[in-house]
Amino acid sequence: MRQALVAGNWKMHGSRAMARALAQGVVSGATELDSVEIVLLPPFVLIPQVAGELADSAVVLGAQNVAAAAEGAYTGEVSAAMLREFGCRYALVGHSERRQLFGETDDLIARRAAAALREDLRPVICVGETQREREAGETEAVIRRQLDEVLKVLPRESVGQVVLAYEPVWAIGTGRTASPEQAQAVHATIRAHLRTACGALADRVRIVYGGSVKPDKAAELFAMADVDGGLIGGASLRADDFLAICQCAARGGG
Ligand code: 13P
């Protein structure tokens, strides 16, 4: 049985005051949700503050990206060791906003994931198709390509540490959540592909869904066999909405 995971990707939102209130709200509501792993992904500069708020709680800290290199002349990047030192356990890699707005390639994303794993930072690797790709019937091919690049560089024994996030680009921030059946179909494809590449380890990998997950949509998504939780954007900026989604995962996910 896979433990459900719900991660809140704050994207570029927040301030010290907002981070304090939001983290405190999540911590106080999380005490009765110990069957779900709850992860907060604030912007880099808020990580130390959120780490302080999460101390002594079961809520876990993560970052929204991680450098591919261990150190060096890489202006603007933050290494996996730095993130670990500040208490992060997870890092997103390959979010579609990074791919689309900042030109991150499959190869770079794979190297970011490998760098994270070398420091015992678990990568949450995002994959997903655009609207055009879906309409052209290319969803499976796109997801396979994104996965294969990562699987090429990751040591096989570390694949169980990885979280995969299926985030259809057309569902992110649009209010157009994938239907439970659409999500399940792609999650099952991802798991089958993982099984071909790394055998039984595929059953340990958590595959979470992201894209306009709201409290009223979460239960039906998390009830699907291969949907092991969620990656939440907008709804993670309100503690009550985020906790309501975590409650759905506690009841039906994993
Ligand atoms: P929304 O939940 O705002 O659609 O964002 C999803 C997302 O991109 C999470 O990483």
CSV table of C-alpha atoms and ligand atoms in Angstrom, one decimal:
chain,number,residue,atom,x,y,z
A,1,MET,CA,0.0,0.0,0.0
A,2,ARG,CA,1.4,3.4,-1.0
A,3,GLN,CA,1.1,6.2,1.5
A,4,ALA,CA,-0.8,9.1,-0.1
A,5,LEU,CA,1.1,12.3,-0.6
A,6,VAL,CA,-0.3,15.8,-1.0
A,7,ALA,CA,2.0,18.6,-1.9
A,8,GLY,CA,1.2,22.3,-1.9
A,9,ASN,CA,3.1,24.2,-4.7
A,10,TRP,CA,2.9,27.8,-3.6
A,11,LYS,CA,4.5,28.9,-6.9
A,12,MET,CA,5.7,32.6,-6.7
A,13,HIS,CA,3.3,33.7,-4.0
A,14,GLY,CA,3.6,34.7,-0.4
A,15,SER,CA,5.4,36.9,2.1
A,16,ARG,CA,6.8,36.2,5.5
A,17,ALA,CA,3.4,36.9,7.1
A,18,MET,CA,1.5,34.8,4.7
A,19,ALA,CA,4.0,31.9,5.0
A,20,ARG,CA,3.8,31.9,8.8
A,21,ALA,CA,0.0,31.9,8.8
A,22,LEU,CA,-0.3,29.3,6.1
A,23,ALA,CA,2.2,26.9,7.6
A,24,GLN,CA,0.8,27.3,11.0
A,25,GLY,CA,-2.7,26.6,9.7
A,26,VAL,CA,-1.6,23.5,7.9
A,27,VAL,CA,0.4,22.2,10.9
A,28,SER,CA,-2.6,22.6,13.2
A,29,GLY,CA,-5.0,20.9,10.8
A,30,ALA,CA,-2.5,18.1,9.9
A,31,THR,CA,-2.4,16.5,13.4
A,32,GLU,CA,-5.3,14.2,12.6
A,33,LEU,CA,-4.1,13.3,9.1
A,34,ASP,CA,-1.2,11.0,9.8
A,35,SER,CA,-2.0,8.6,7.0
A,36,VAL,CA,-1.1,11.3,4.4
A,37,GLU,CA,2.3,12.7,3.8
A,38,ILE,CA,1.8,16.5,3.5
A,39,VAL,CA,4.5,18.5,1.8
A,40,LEU,CA,4.8,22.3,1.5
A,41,LEU,CA,6.7,23.8,-1.4
A,42,PRO,CA,7.3,27.5,-0.7
A,43,PRO,CA,9.5,29.9,-2.8
A,44,PHE,CA,13.2,29.5,-1.9
A,45,VAL,CA,13.5,32.6,0.2
A,46,LEU,CA,10.6,31.5,2.5
A,47,ILE,CA,12.1,28.1,3.1
A,48,PRO,CA,14.0,28.9,6.4
A,49,GLN,CA,10.8,30.5,7.8
A,50,VAL,CA,8.6,27.6,6.8
A,51,ALA,CA,11.1,25.2,8.2
A,52,GLY,CA,10.8,26.9,11.6
A,53,GLU,CA,7.0,26.6,11.5
A,54,LEU,CA,7.1,22.9,10.5
A,55,ALA,CA,9.7,21.9,13.2
A,56,ASP,CA,8.2,19.3,15.5
A,57,SER,CA,5.3,18.6,13.1
A,58,ALA,CA,4.8,15.8,10.6
A,59,VAL,CA,4.4,18.3,7.7
A,60,VAL,CA,7.4,18.0,5.4
A,61,LEU,CA,9.2,20.8,3.5
A,62,GLY,CA,10.3,20.9,-0.1
A,63,ALA,CA,11.5,23.3,-2.8
A,64,GLN,CA,10.1,24.2,-6.2
A,65,ASN,CA,13.3,23.4,-8.1
A,66,VAL,CA,16.9,22.1,-7.5
A,67,ALA,CA,20.2,22.6,-9.4
A,68,ALA,CA,21.6,19.9,-11.6
A,69,ALA,CA,25.1,20.7,-10.4
A,70,ALA,CA,26.4,20.2,-6.8
A,71,GLU,CA,28.1,23.6,-6.7
A,72,GLY,CA,29.9,26.1,-8.9
A,73,ALA,CA,29.3,29.1,-11.2
A,74,TYR,CA,25.5,28.6,-11.7
A,75,THR,CA,24.1,32.0,-10.9
A,76,GLY,CA,20.5,31.8,-9.6
A,77,GLU,CA,20.5,28.1,-8.9
A,78,VAL,CA,20.2,26.4,-5.5
A,79,SER,CA,21.8,23.1,-4.8
A,80,ALA,CA,20.3,19.9,-3.3
A,81,ALA,CA,22.8,20.1,-0.4
A,82,MET,CA,21.7,23.6,0.4
A,83,LEU,CA,18.1,22.6,0.3
A,84,ARG,CA,18.8,19.6,2.6
A,85,GLU,CA,20.7,21.8,5.0
A,86,PHE,CA,17.6,24.0,5.3
A,87,GLY,CA,15.3,21.0,6.0
A,88,CYS,CA,13.9,20.2,2.6
A,89,ARG,CA,13.1,16.5,1.9
A,90,TYR,CA,11.5,17.0,-1.6
A,91,ALA,CA,12.1,19.1,-4.6
A,92,LEU,CA,9.9,19.6,-7.6
A,93,VAL,CA,11.6,19.1,-11.0
A,94,GLY,CA,10.2,19.6,-14.5
A,95,HIS,CA,7.1,21.6,-13.6
A,96,SER,CA,5.5,22.6,-16.9
A,97,GLU,CA,6.0,26.3,-16.0
A,98,ARG,CA,9.8,25.6,-15.9
A,99,ARG,CA,9.6,23.7,-19.1
A,100,GLN,CA,7.4,26.3,-20.9
A,101,LEU,CA,8.4,29.7,-19.5
A,102,PHE,CA,12.1,28.9,-18.8
A,103,GLY,CA,13.0,26.5,-21.5
A,104,GLU,CA,13.9,23.6,-19.3
A,105,THR,CA,14.6,20.5,-21.3
A,106,ASP,CA,13.9,16.8,-20.6
A,107,ASP,CA,17.7,16.3,-20.2
A,108,LEU,CA,18.1,19.1,-17.7
A,109,ILE,CA,15.1,17.9,-15.7
A,110,ALA,CA,16.6,14.4,-15.6
A,111,ARG,CA,19.9,15.8,-14.3
A,112,ARG,CA,18.1,17.9,-11.7
A,113,ALA,CA,16.3,14.8,-10.5
A,114,ALA,CA,19.6,12.8,-10.3
A,115,ALA,CA,21.3,15.6,-8.4
A,116,ALA,CA,18.5,15.7,-5.9
A,117,LEU,CA,18.7,11.9,-5.3
A,118,ARG,CA,22.5,12.1,-4.7
A,119,GLU,CA,21.7,14.3,-1.6
A,120,ASP,CA,18.8,12.2,-0.4
A,121,LEU,CA,16.3,14.9,-1.6
A,122,ARG,CA,13.3,13.2,-3.2
A,123,PRO,CA,12.4,14.6,-6.6
A,124,VAL,CA,8.8,15.1,-7.5
A,125,ILE,CA,9.1,14.8,-11.3
A,126,CYS,CA,6.3,16.5,-13.3
A,127,VAL,CA,5.1,15.2,-16.6
A,128,GLY,CA,2.2,16.2,-18.7
A,129,GLU,CA,0.9,17.0,-22.1
A,130,THR,CA,-0.4,20.3,-23.6
A,131,GLN,CA,-3.9,20.7,-24.9
A,132,ARG,CA,-2.6,20.5,-28.5
A,133,GLU,CA,-0.7,17.3,-27.7
A,134,ARG,CA,-3.8,15.7,-26.2
A,135,GLU,CA,-6.0,16.7,-29.2
A,136,ALA,CA,-3.4,15.2,-31.5
A,137,GLY,CA,-3.5,11.9,-29.6
A,138,GLU,CA,0.1,12.3,-28.4
A,139,THR,CA,-0.5,12.2,-24.7
A,140,GLU,CA,1.1,8.8,-24.2
A,141,ALA,CA,4.1,9.5,-26.4
A,142,VAL,CA,4.8,12.8,-24.7
A,143,ILE,CA,4.6,11.2,-21.2
A,144,ARG,CA,6.8,8.3,-22.3
A,145,ARG,CA,9.4,10.7,-23.7
A,146,GLN,CA,9.5,12.7,-20.5
A,147,LEU,CA,9.8,9.6,-18.4
A,148,ASP,CA,12.4,7.9,-20.5
A,149,GLU,CA,14.8,10.8,-20.2
A,150,VAL,CA,14.6,10.6,-16.4
A,151,LEU,CA,14.8,6.8,-16.3
A,152,LYS,CA,17.9,6.9,-18.4
A,153,VAL,CA,19.9,8.7,-15.8
A,154,LEU,CA,18.5,7.6,-12.5
A,155,PRO,CA,20.1,4.7,-10.7
A,156,ARG,CA,17.5,1.9,-10.8
A,157,GLU,CA,17.6,1.3,-7.1
A,158,SER,CA,16.6,4.9,-6.4
A,159,VAL,CA,13.5,4.9,-8.5
A,160,GLY,CA,11.4,4.0,-5.4
A,161,GLN,CA,12.4,7.4,-3.9
A,162,VAL,CA,10.9,9.3,-6.7
A,163,VAL,CA,7.4,10.8,-6.8
A,164,LEU,CA,5.9,11.4,-10.2
A,165,ALA,CA,3.3,14.1,-10.8
A,166,TYR,CA,1.0,13.9,-13.7
A,167,GLU,CA,0.1,17.5,-14.5
A,168,PRO,CA,-1.7,18.0,-17.8
A,169,VAL,CA,-0.7,21.5,-18.9
A,170,TRP,CA,-4.3,22.3,-19.9
A,171,ALA,CA,-5.6,21.7,-16.4
A,172,ILE,CA,-3.1,23.9,-14.5
A,173,GLY,CA,-4.6,27.1,-13.2
A,174,THR,CA,-7.5,26.8,-15.7
A,175,GLY,CA,-10.2,25.3,-13.5
A,176,ARG,CA,-10.4,22.4,-16.0
A,177,THR,CA,-9.6,19.4,-13.8
A,178,ALA,CA,-8.9,16.2,-15.6
A,179,SER,CA,-11.7,13.7,-15.0
A,180,PRO,CA,-10.9,10.9,-12.6
A,181,GLU,CA,-11.0,8.5,-15.6
A,182,GLN,CA,-8.6,10.7,-17.7
A,183,ALA,CA,-6.2,10.9,-14.7
A,184,GLN,CA,-6.4,7.2,-14.0
A,185,ALA,CA,-5.7,6.3,-17.6
A,186,VAL,CA,-2.5,8.3,-17.7
A,187,HIS,CA,-1.4,7.2,-14.2
A,188,ALA,CA,-1.9,3.6,-15.3
A,189,THR,CA,0.2,4.3,-18.4
A,190,ILE,CA,2.9,5.8,-16.3
A,191,ARG,CA,2.9,2.8,-13.9
A,192,ALA,CA,3.0,0.3,-16.7
A,193,HIS,CA,5.9,2.1,-18.3
A,194,LEU,CA,7.7,2.2,-15.0
A,195,ARG,CA,7.1,-1.5,-14.6
A,196,THR,CA,8.7,-2.3,-17.9
A,197,ALA,CA,11.7,-0.2,-17.0
A,198,CYS,CA,12.2,-1.3,-13.3
A,199,GLY,CA,9.9,-4.1,-12.5
A,200,ALA,CA,8.2,-4.4,-9.1
A,201,LEU,CA,9.7,-1.1,-7.9
A,202,ALA,CA,7.0,0.6,-10.0
A,203,ASP,CA,4.4,-0.4,-7.4
A,204,ARG,CA,6.3,1.6,-4.8
A,205,VAL,CA,6.4,4.8,-6.8
A,206,ARG,CA,3.7,7.4,-5.8
A,207,ILE,CA,2.0,9.0,-8.8
A,208,VAL,CA,0.2,12.2,-7.8
A,209,TYR,CA,-2.2,14.3,-10.0
A,210,GLY,CA,-2.0,18.1,-10.3
A,211,GLY,CA,-4.1,20.5,-12.2
A,212,SER,CA,-7.0,22.5,-10.7
A,213,VAL,CA,-7.5,20.1,-7.8
A,214,LYS,CA,-10.1,21.7,-5.5
A,215,PRO,CA,-11.7,20.3,-2.4
A,216,ASP,CA,-14.8,19.3,-4.3
A,217,LYS,CA,-12.8,17.4,-7.0
A,218,ALA,CA,-10.2,15.7,-4.8
A,219,ALA,CA,-12.2,12.7,-3.4
A,220,GLU,CA,-13.1,11.3,-6.8
A,221,LEU,CA,-9.6,11.7,-8.1
A,222,PHE,CA,-8.0,10.1,-5.1
A,223,ALA,CA,-10.4,7.2,-5.3
A,224,MET,CA,-8.7,6.0,-8.5
A,225,ALA,CA,-6.4,3.0,-8.2
A,226,ASP,CA,-3.2,4.7,-9.4
A,227,VAL,CA,-3.8,8.2,-8.1
A,228,ASP,CA,-1.7,8.4,-5.0
A,229,GLY,CA,-2.4,12.0,-4.0
A,230,GLY,CA,-2.1,15.5,-5.4
A,231,LEU,CA,0.1,18.3,-6.4
A,232,ILE,CA,-1.9,21.4,-5.5
A,233,GLY,CA,-1.4,24.9,-6.8
A,234,GLY,CA,-4.0,27.6,-6.1
A,235,ALA,CA,-5.9,25.7,-3.5
A,236,SER,CA,-2.7,25.2,-1.4
A,237,LEU,CA,-2.6,28.9,-0.7
A,238,ARG,CA,-5.6,28.6,1.7
A,239,ALA,CA,-5.0,26.3,4.7
A,240,ASP,CA,-8.7,25.2,4.9
A,241,ASP,CA,-8.9,24.3,1.2
A,242,PHE,CA,-5.5,22.5,1.3
A,243,LEU,CA,-6.5,20.6,4.4
A,244,ALA,CA,-9.8,19.6,3.0
A,245,ILE,CA,-7.9,18.1,0.0
A,246,CYS,CA,-5.5,16.3,2.4
A,247,GLN,CA,-8.6,14.9,4.2
A,248,CYS,CA,-9.8,13.4,0.9
A,249,ALA,CA,-6.4,11.8,0.5
A,250,ALA,CA,-6.6,10.4,4.0
A,251,ARG,CA,-10.0,8.8,3.3
A,252,GLY,CA,-9.5,7.5,-0.3
A,253,GLY,CA,-6.0,7.9,-1.6
A,254,GLY,CA,-2.9,5.8,-1.7
B,1,13P,P1,-3.4,24.6,-9.9
B,1,13P,O1,-3.8,23.6,-8.8
B,1,13P,O2,-3.5,26.0,-9.5
B,1,13P,O3,-4.1,24.3,-11.2
B,1,13P,O4,-1.8,24.3,-10.1
B,1,13P,C1,-1.4,23.0,-10.3
B,1,13P,C2,0.1,23.0,-10.3
B,1,13P,O5,0.7,23.5,-11.2
B,1,13P,C3,0.7,22.4,-9.1
B,1,13P,O6,2.1,22.2,-9.3
